[in-house]
Amino acid sequence: MRTPVPSSVTKGICNSREEESELRRGPWTLEEDTLLTHYIARHGEGRWNMLAKYAGLKRTGKSCRLRWLNYLKPDIKRGNLTPQEQLLILELHSKWGNRWSKIAQHLPGRTDNEIKNYWRTRVQRQARQLNIESNSKRFLDAVRCYWMPRLLQKVEQNCNSSYPLSTLDSQTHVIASASSTNFTVDNSSSSESFPPQTKLAQYSNLASEHSSSVTSPSVLSTDSMPISRQPEFLENPAIISPPLLDNTVNNNLILSDGYYVENSGYHMDGFNPASMPEIGTFGDSTSECQMAEGNWVFDYDMTDTLWNMDDIWQFRL
DNA sequence: AATATCTTCAACCGCATGTAC
DNA sequence: GGTACATGCGGTTGAAGATAT
């Protein structure tokens, strides 16, 4: 993390009011952070303009609010996003788009700014490198057919080692099967298949790491908002399962079409469209995992990207 | 070692929305 | 309903660090 650098630059705002011309901008100093933190500890959050004034900060209320919410607030979680969190971001973004604040609500300790930055710097960069519009169907396909299953798989591995899925929900026993993404619920009264988003919701609990403000499976049932676009694979889990889970050797995956998937790493990396299965590989005409039009054009060096260096889709057997 | 380029992310801005009067 | 102000949100910027040359 970057430590605040004292800023000698006080860009005066050309404003008629002298008071405003003294407003500080730029990086916060330790002293300012201390003032803000102490003031909030005594008086609480809110009334930001007043707070800025009475705390003795030459900042706007907005600036104070932002500093507190994105940096100083005690429950801010630091460090890299976990696979669970990355998965959740992808999932929620596919559902809600750039509703960063809404997405952040389901990742306790993470700020909307952080998630937004993550999306722009990591996800959109990959799209750029692939020469795809990040909001295009093609890119969404790549995300949901490659990143998400990979992350899901990684999360599952983590869960198997440290969080038995069966403990996630006392009412619902999730039978985690490495051979299928068509998750099965056994809730004693009925047995049914449910799509990954339900399972993702379980992972959202993990992502929250025991937070009391944890999301529940209902989170992803999105009862509170209209869903304009539901990724097809969420409704049809079979879409993603066949290519990923055909076989394993030394914990690596061998796809039905001969592609080899090295089972290491879990960042957002590891997608090499050069090894994209042929159109139709995933099954019948309902396959959503074929890239739109199937015409991938890459004008960059695939060896120089996060997508495939250490991770997956490395070579044909 | 010096310089250029790339990446990250804290902070800013403008706009939308909420609320009080 | 109109106005003023506070708050929240999403897009964008630019400084600083990291990496490449």
XYZ file of N, CA, C and O (backbone and C1' of nucleotides) in Angstrom, chain A residues 2 25-26 28 59 62-63 66-67 113 117, chain B residues 6-16:
121
model
N 0.388 2.173 -0.675
C 1.124 3.414 -0.774
C 0.842 4.271 0.457
O -0.299 4.475 0.830
N -5.993 19.605 -1.441
C -6.311 18.523 -2.355
C -5.128 17.572 -2.382
O -4.117 17.820 -1.763
N -5.328 16.481 -3.083
C -4.231 15.534 -3.207
C -4.131 14.587 -2.033
O -5.059 14.498 -1.224
N -3.595 12.545 1.308
C -3.797 12.914 2.698
C -2.514 12.698 3.484
O -1.780 11.749 3.238
N -10.390 20.282 4.081
C -10.834 19.392 3.012
C -12.332 19.557 2.841
O -13.029 20.000 3.756
N -16.809 15.872 1.067
C -16.738 14.718 0.168
C -15.393 14.024 0.280
O -15.301 12.798 0.289
N -14.358 14.848 0.366
C -13.019 14.283 0.445
C -12.843 13.501 1.746
O -12.252 12.416 1.752
N -14.746 10.221 1.537
C -14.050 9.269 0.687
C -12.831 8.676 1.393
O -12.583 7.475 1.331
N -12.102 9.540 2.062
C -10.910 9.077 2.753
C -11.278 8.069 3.839
O -10.617 7.057 4.023
N -14.603 1.450 -4.618
C -13.455 1.963 -5.359
C -12.456 0.850 -5.669
O -11.915 0.763 -6.769
N -11.494 -0.426 -9.297
C -10.114 -0.435 -9.757
C -9.695 -1.822 -10.222
O -9.000 -1.971 -11.225
P 3.994 1.469 -22.757
O 3.672 0.746 -21.366
C 4.422 -0.422 -21.016
C 4.021 -0.901 -19.634
C 2.505 -0.966 -19.418
O 2.205 -2.221 -18.826
C 3.536 0.317 -17.700
P 0.700 -2.650 -18.582
O 0.554 -2.355 -17.019
C 1.485 -2.953 -16.123
C 1.137 -2.585 -14.698
C -0.350 -2.684 -14.358
O -0.487 -3.505 -13.218
C 0.533 -0.562 -13.709
P -1.893 -3.889 -12.652
O -2.003 -2.907 -11.399
C -0.897 -2.834 -10.502
C -1.104 -1.711 -9.506
C -2.504 -1.672 -8.873
O -2.343 -1.694 -7.475
C -1.853 0.459 -9.676
P -3.511 -2.040 -6.534
O -4.006 -0.593 -6.092
C -3.090 0.273 -5.429
C -3.678 1.674 -5.357
C -5.131 1.717 -4.878
O -5.282 2.847 -4.043
C -4.939 2.862 -6.874
P -5.748 2.636 -2.581
O -5.611 4.131 -2.027
C -4.345 4.759 -2.074
C -4.509 6.217 -2.478
C -5.600 6.959 -1.715
O -5.100 8.261 -1.419
C -6.045 7.046 -4.044
P -5.907 9.251 -0.529
O -6.597 10.168 -1.626
C -5.774 10.919 -2.505
C -6.625 11.557 -3.568
C -7.855 12.311 -3.047
O -7.740 13.662 -3.434
C -8.390 10.935 -4.916
P -8.799 14.743 -3.018
O -9.420 15.117 -4.442
C -8.549 15.447 -5.528
C -9.326 15.398 -6.818
C -10.618 16.190 -6.773
O -10.568 17.280 -7.690
C -10.950 14.003 -7.689
P -11.706 18.367 -7.710
O -12.664 17.784 -8.836
C -12.144 17.500 -10.135
C -13.274 16.983 -11.003
C -14.556 17.791 -10.839
O -14.962 18.338 -12.078
C -14.966 15.434 -10.544
P -16.146 19.426 -12.105
O -17.352 18.543 -12.651
C -17.136 17.666 -13.755
C -18.348 16.784 -13.949
C -19.680 17.528 -13.863
O -20.533 17.049 -14.887
C -19.606 15.801 -12.226
P -21.939 17.735 -15.126
O -22.946 16.618 -14.595
C -22.781 15.271 -15.038
C -23.572 14.351 -14.138
C -25.015 14.799 -13.893
O -25.885 13.767 -14.344
C -23.940 14.174 -11.863
P -27.442 13.973 -14.231
O -27.821 13.031 -13.004
C -27.287 11.707 -12.956
C -27.807 10.984 -11.736
C -29.286 11.223 -11.435
O -29.873 9.991 -11.040
C -27.949 11.942 -9.594
